[in-house]
């Protein structure tokens, strides 16, 4: 049985306490790990405003889970989301191999760019000069000519 990578974002009711949110997340994680899956990322984004009203709520507590599991588990997970009164909205996304590779390449590029920026900053510090070689200018202003002619009424 091969494991596939999925990501679920679900919204918990805004009036839920931190313990209730942790309990909901733990229940979802137990469902995933109980059927042979494993959690990769668990991120609770916190309370955010919804773009439109959902089940009479204007806010919700967002939770992101990325995990690997067998494909058959997704149906069980969707049923769990639908039956849990604390969860007001959810979405499950499948990540294919191409998307995962692109994401890894993006992480490597970002890490390399940060590394280069750090090296550039160290080079400037070694010179003892923190500023660029070219002088900085303020914002350009349009000059008003003093010799402009007054408008003549005819």
XYZ file of N, CA and C in Angstrom:
462
model
N 0.853 -1.172 0.000
C 0.000 0.000 0.000
C 0.896 1.231 0.000
N 0.720 2.072 -1.005
C 1.560 3.261 -1.106
C 0.903 4.458 -0.414
N 1.739 5.259 0.182
C 1.245 6.450 0.869
C 1.310 7.639 -0.084
N 0.276 8.422 -0.069
C 0.218 9.638 -0.881
C 0.288 10.838 0.056
N 0.728 11.965 -0.473
C 0.846 13.175 0.340
C -0.392 14.041 0.142
N -0.990 14.447 1.243
C -2.174 15.297 1.233
C -1.960 16.468 2.184
N -2.774 17.482 1.961
C -2.809 18.614 2.867
C -4.266 18.936 3.144
N -4.597 19.133 4.406
C -5.957 19.498 4.792
C -5.904 20.820 5.535
N -6.788 21.702 5.162
C -6.988 22.935 5.907
C -8.421 22.891 6.385
N -8.594 23.049 7.687
C -9.955 23.078 8.218
C -10.095 24.240 9.184
N -11.334 24.694 9.317
C -11.639 25.862 10.138
C -12.498 25.406 11.310
N -12.020 25.713 12.517
C -12.726 25.382 13.741
C -13.515 26.615 14.177
N -14.643 26.395 14.826
C -15.477 27.502 15.305
C -14.642 28.485 16.132
N -14.890 29.787 15.960
C -14.064 30.785 16.651
C -14.258 30.814 18.165
N -15.370 30.322 18.664
C -15.616 30.353 20.107
C -15.013 29.148 20.828
N -14.273 28.310 20.118
C -13.630 27.146 20.726
C -12.407 27.591 21.527
N -12.205 26.980 22.688
C -11.026 27.285 23.503
C -9.798 26.605 22.903
N -8.626 26.971 23.407
C -7.393 26.351 22.914
C -7.390 24.846 23.145
N -7.917 24.428 24.288
C -7.975 22.986 24.578
C -8.902 22.261 23.612
N -10.026 22.887 23.271
C -10.957 22.278 22.316
C -10.341 22.187 20.927
N -9.602 23.236 20.525
C -8.928 23.211 19.211
C -7.893 22.093 19.202
N -7.103 21.997 20.275
C -6.098 20.933 20.352
C -6.757 19.552 20.307
N -7.904 19.425 20.951
C -8.633 18.158 20.954
C -9.114 17.794 19.551
N -9.634 18.784 18.809
C -10.096 18.537 17.434
C -8.922 18.121 16.560
N -7.802 18.861 16.665
C -6.624 18.547 15.858
C -6.098 17.163 16.219
N -6.058 16.854 17.500
C -5.574 15.546 17.938
C -6.471 14.426 17.417
N -7.783 14.659 17.380
C -8.698 13.664 16.836
C -8.441 13.385 15.365
N -8.164 14.440 14.598
C -7.858 14.275 13.168
C -6.530 13.548 13.016
N -5.528 13.928 13.806
C -4.226 13.271 13.726
C -4.325 11.793 14.105
N -5.126 11.482 15.116
C -5.302 10.083 15.521
C -5.962 9.267 14.412
N -6.903 9.871 13.717
C -7.556 9.186 12.604
C -6.545 8.881 11.497
N -5.666 9.849 11.223
C -4.659 9.657 10.170
C -3.634 8.613 10.573
N -3.075 8.758 11.763
C -2.017 7.828 12.184
C -2.568 6.438 12.512
N -3.829 6.357 12.926
C -4.433 5.065 13.240
C -4.607 4.181 12.024
N -4.736 4.787 10.848
C -4.905 4.002 9.617
C -3.616 3.909 8.802
N -2.477 4.092 9.455
C -1.200 3.890 8.767
C -0.604 5.132 8.144
N -1.106 6.298 8.457
C -0.536 7.526 7.918
C 0.455 8.150 8.879
N 1.129 9.187 8.420
C 2.025 9.926 9.307
C 1.909 11.426 9.031
N 2.036 12.219 10.077
C 1.892 13.669 9.995
C 3.240 14.265 9.617
N 3.242 15.145 8.619
C 4.459 15.824 8.192
C 4.514 17.229 8.804
N 3.423 17.982 8.653
C 3.366 19.354 9.160
C 2.055 19.561 9.902
N 2.149 20.194 11.054
C 0.961 20.576 11.825
C 1.135 22.047 12.153
N 0.198 22.881 11.687
C 0.324 24.321 11.888
C -1.051 24.905 12.209
N -1.170 25.497 13.379
C -2.412 26.166 13.763
C -2.206 27.654 13.504
N -2.927 28.180 12.519
C -2.748 29.574 12.104
C -3.424 30.559 13.046
N -4.391 30.093 13.791
C -5.084 30.974 14.726
C -6.373 31.526 14.141
N -6.960 32.469 14.863
C -8.255 33.020 14.486
C -8.081 34.049 13.373
N -8.875 33.902 12.323
C -8.841 34.813 11.177
C -10.262 35.117 10.732
N -10.386 36.237 10.077
C -11.688 36.648 9.552
C -11.984 35.873 8.273
N -13.209 35.377 8.152
C -13.627 34.664 6.948
C -14.037 35.674 5.885
N -13.895 35.329 4.636
C -14.273 36.237 3.563
C -15.786 36.322 3.394
N -16.494 35.331 3.881
C -17.959 35.352 3.865
C -18.455 34.508 5.045
N -19.686 34.693 5.395
C -20.252 34.017 6.545
C -20.407 32.517 6.273
N -19.955 31.701 7.231
C -20.067 30.243 7.136
C -20.727 29.749 8.419
N -21.874 29.114 8.276
C -22.630 28.597 9.420
C -22.789 29.654 10.516
N -23.113 30.865 10.092
C -23.359 32.013 10.963
C -22.116 32.501 11.704
N -20.929 32.181 11.190
C -19.677 32.656 11.783
C -18.958 33.556 10.786
N -18.370 34.651 11.289
C -17.564 35.546 10.460
C -16.068 35.328 10.672
N -15.712 34.564 11.697
C -14.323 34.253 11.996
C -14.180 32.753 12.203
N -12.943 32.285 12.184
C -12.691 30.881 12.440
C -11.237 30.664 12.780
N -10.929 29.543 13.392
C -9.561 29.183 13.742
C -9.059 28.207 12.678
N -8.056 28.632 11.925
C -7.538 27.855 10.805
C -6.468 26.870 11.282
N -6.531 25.652 10.733
C -5.549 24.612 11.044
C -5.105 23.976 9.731
N -3.792 23.803 9.579
C -3.226 23.162 8.393
C -2.523 21.887 8.822
N -2.823 20.796 8.136
C -2.132 19.523 8.353
C -1.640 19.004 7.010
N -0.363 18.640 6.955
C 0.160 17.937 5.781
C 0.561 16.554 6.266
N 0.179 15.541 5.515
C 0.376 14.181 5.985
C 0.480 13.228 4.804
N 0.961 12.031 5.090
C 0.987 10.951 4.115
C 0.058 9.860 4.628
N -0.762 9.354 3.737
C -1.709 8.304 4.123
C -2.158 7.556 2.884
N -2.780 6.381 3.080
C -3.371 5.673 1.934
C -4.557 6.480 1.389
N -4.806 6.380 0.119
C -5.880 7.137 -0.516
C -7.263 6.840 0.044
N -7.479 5.620 0.537
C -8.791 5.236 1.061
C -9.143 5.994 2.342
N -8.149 6.520 3.034
C -8.394 7.223 4.286
C -9.085 8.572 4.068
N -8.944 9.152 2.907
C -9.500 10.485 2.647
C -11.013 10.489 2.807
N -11.682 9.455 2.373
C -13.142 9.380 2.524
C -13.531 9.376 4.005
N -12.806 8.594 4.824
C -13.062 8.579 6.261
C -12.812 9.953 6.883
N -11.754 10.588 6.435
C -11.395 11.902 6.962
C -12.461 12.943 6.613
N -12.958 12.908 5.377
C -14.025 13.834 4.981
C -15.285 13.599 5.805
N -15.636 12.342 6.059
C -16.792 12.043 6.913
C -16.592 12.576 8.325
N -15.376 12.445 8.834
C -15.065 12.965 10.163
C -15.244 14.491 10.200
N -14.751 15.175 9.173
C -14.894 16.637 9.102
C -16.367 17.047 9.045
N -17.154 16.309 8.262
C -18.574 16.639 8.113
C -19.363 16.397 9.400
N -18.998 15.362 10.137
C -19.749 15.006 11.339
C -19.318 15.779 12.586
N -18.146 16.364 12.560
C -17.651 17.110 13.711
C -18.256 18.512 13.706
N -19.030 18.842 14.744
C -19.711 20.140 14.810
C -18.748 21.300 15.011
N -17.560 21.038 15.547
C -16.578 22.097 15.790
C -15.955 22.601 14.482
N -15.930 21.756 13.463
C -15.319 22.110 12.175
C -16.395 22.688 11.266
N -16.183 23.947 10.823
C -17.202 24.607 10.012
C -16.901 24.562 8.511
N -15.637 24.323 8.142
C -15.287 24.231 6.719
C -13.964 23.485 6.603
N -13.764 22.759 5.490
C -12.509 22.029 5.286
C -12.235 21.880 3.800
N -10.980 21.606 3.498
C -10.581 21.255 2.134
C -9.399 20.305 2.225
N -9.400 19.281 1.378
C -8.303 18.327 1.280
C -7.677 18.463 -0.098
N -6.349 18.482 -0.140
C -5.632 18.645 -1.401
C -4.604 17.537 -1.527
N -4.560 16.905 -2.703
C -3.574 15.869 -2.996
C -2.358 16.520 -3.649
N -1.159 16.169 -3.188
C 0.077 16.675 -3.777
C 0.711 15.574 -4.609
N 0.783 15.800 -5.919
C 1.437 14.809 -6.769
C 2.955 14.990 -6.688
N 3.694 14.071 -7.274
C 5.152 14.089 -7.174
C 5.753 15.330 -7.811
N 5.172 15.785 -8.906
C 5.693 16.974 -9.584
C 5.592 18.198 -8.676
N 4.470 18.367 -8.012
C 4.282 19.502 -7.107
C 5.253 19.423 -5.938
N 5.456 18.249 -5.391
C 6.389 18.082 -4.277
C 7.820 18.402 -4.708
N 8.199 17.972 -5.921
C 9.535 18.299 -6.430
C 9.702 19.801 -6.619
N 8.690 20.452 -7.187
C 8.759 21.897 -7.371
C 8.873 22.626 -6.034
N 8.169 22.147 -5.051
C 8.229 22.762 -3.723
C 9.629 22.615 -3.118
N 10.246 21.456 -3.279
C 11.600 21.236 -2.774
C 12.598 22.138 -3.485
N 12.458 22.274 -4.811
C 13.344 23.150 -5.564
C 13.196 24.603 -5.103
N 11.973 25.025 -4.831
C 11.732 26.385 -4.358
C 12.388 26.604 -2.995
N 12.302 25.622 -2.115
C 12.951 25.726 -0.801
C 14.462 25.863 -0.960
N 15.049 25.068 -1.867
C 16.494 25.141 -2.099
C 16.884 26.506 -2.639
N 16.101 27.041 -3.600
C 16.389 28.369 -4.154
C 16.311 29.449 -3.083
N 15.300 29.354 -2.229
C 15.142 30.338 -1.161
C 16.309 30.264 -0.188
N 16.708 29.045 0.187
C 17.841 28.885 1.100
C 19.120 29.423 0.475
N 19.319 29.190 -0.807
C 20.501 29.684 -1.508
C 20.493 31.212 -1.570
N 19.333 31.811 -1.832
C 19.233 33.265 -1.890
C 19.525 33.880 -0.520
N 19.041 33.251 0.541
C 19.319 33.750 1.893
C 20.809 33.626 2.198
N 21.391 32.519 1.778
C 22.817 32.309 2.007
C 23.643 33.354 1.257
N 23.282 33.632 0.015
C 23.992 34.649 -0.775
C 23.841 36.031 -0.166
N 22.634 36.358 0.297
C 22.406 37.665 0.921
C 23.239 37.793 2.188
N 23.360 36.717 2.953
C 24.192 36.738 4.153
C 25.660 36.925 3.818
N 26.131 36.263 2.761
C 27.520 36.400 2.327
C 27.779 37.821 1.841
N 26.835 38.405 1.137
C 26.971 39.779 0.655
C 27.050 40.756 1.825
N 26.242 40.503 2.846
C 26.254 41.360 4.030
C 27.569 41.251 4.780
N 28.142 40.047 4.853
C 29.440 39.875 5.516
C 30.538 40.577 4.745
N 30.483 40.540 3.409
C 31.484 41.217 2.592
C 31.463 42.715 2.841
N 30.282 43.296 2.925
C 30.164 44.728 3.187
C 30.701 45.086 4.568
N 30.422 44.224 5.533
C 30.895 44.491 6.888
C 32.411 44.422 6.973
N 33.041 43.527 6.202
C 34.494 43.422 6.210
C 35.136 44.687 5.672
N 34.498 45.346 4.694
C 35.019 46.593 4.150
C 34.891 47.728 5.155
N 34.020 47.550 6.119
C 33.766 48.617 7.071
C 32.773 49.626 6.538
N 32.201 49.327 5.391
C 31.256 50.246 4.762
C 29.929 49.532 4.607
N 28.927 49.970 5.325
C 27.628 49.317 5.274
C 26.757 49.803 4.136
N 27.159 50.859 3.480
C 26.295 51.433 2.452
C 26.798 51.059 1.071
N 25.944 51.241 0.099
C 26.306 50.979 -1.291
C 27.349 51.993 -1.742
N 28.018 51.686 -2.845
C 29.036 52.571 -3.396
C 28.450 53.853 -3.979
N 27.277 53.775 -4.538
C 26.684 54.949 -5.162
C 25.944 55.785 -4.113
N 25.985 57.078 -4.261
C 25.304 57.934 -3.278
C 23.792 57.772 -3.390
N 23.134 57.892 -2.267
C 21.684 57.775 -2.248
C 21.065 59.141 -2.492
N 19.961 59.121 -3.199
C 19.247 60.354 -3.500
C 17.888 60.306 -2.848
N 17.399 61.453 -2.535
C 16.056 61.549 -1.990
C 15.041 61.456 -3.112
N 13.781 61.578 -2.786
C 12.762 61.517 -3.827
C 12.876 62.712 -4.758
N 12.647 62.474 -6.023
C 12.734 63.559 -7.003
C 11.511 64.442 -6.908
N 11.765 65.721 -7.007
C 10.661 66.664 -7.019
C 10.668 67.408 -8.341
N 9.496 67.751 -8.754
C 9.377 68.507 -9.988
C 9.733 69.959 -9.699
N 10.602 70.511 -10.535
C 10.997 71.900 -10.334
C 9.938 72.830 -10.911
N 9.720 73.872 -10.199
C 8.825 74.900 -10.719
C 9.690 76.040 -11.238
N 9.427 76.435 -12.461
C 10.216 77.503 -13.070
C 9.701 78.844 -12.597
N 10.647 79.671 -12.163
C 10.265 80.995 -11.674
C 9.873 81.921 -12.821
N 10.407 81.628 -13.978
C 10.169 82.527 -15.107
C 8.948 82.107 -15.936
N 8.064 81.326 -15.374
C 6.859 80.979 -16.119
C 5.999 82.216 -16.309
N 5.432 82.296 -17.464
C 4.583 83.451 -17.763
C 3.236 83.284 -17.093
N 2.703 84.408 -16.656
C 1.370 84.367 -16.113
C 0.376 84.146 -17.234
N -0.702 83.529 -16.940
C -1.705 83.311 -17.969
C -2.394 84.634 -18.269
N -2.648 84.830 -19.524
C -3.265 86.073 -19.976
C -4.693 85.782 -20.355
N -5.605 86.544 -19.789
C -7.014 86.381 -20.143
C -7.325 87.198 -21.361
N -8.022 86.662 -22.281
C -8.394 87.381 -23.506
C -9.858 87.734 -23.476
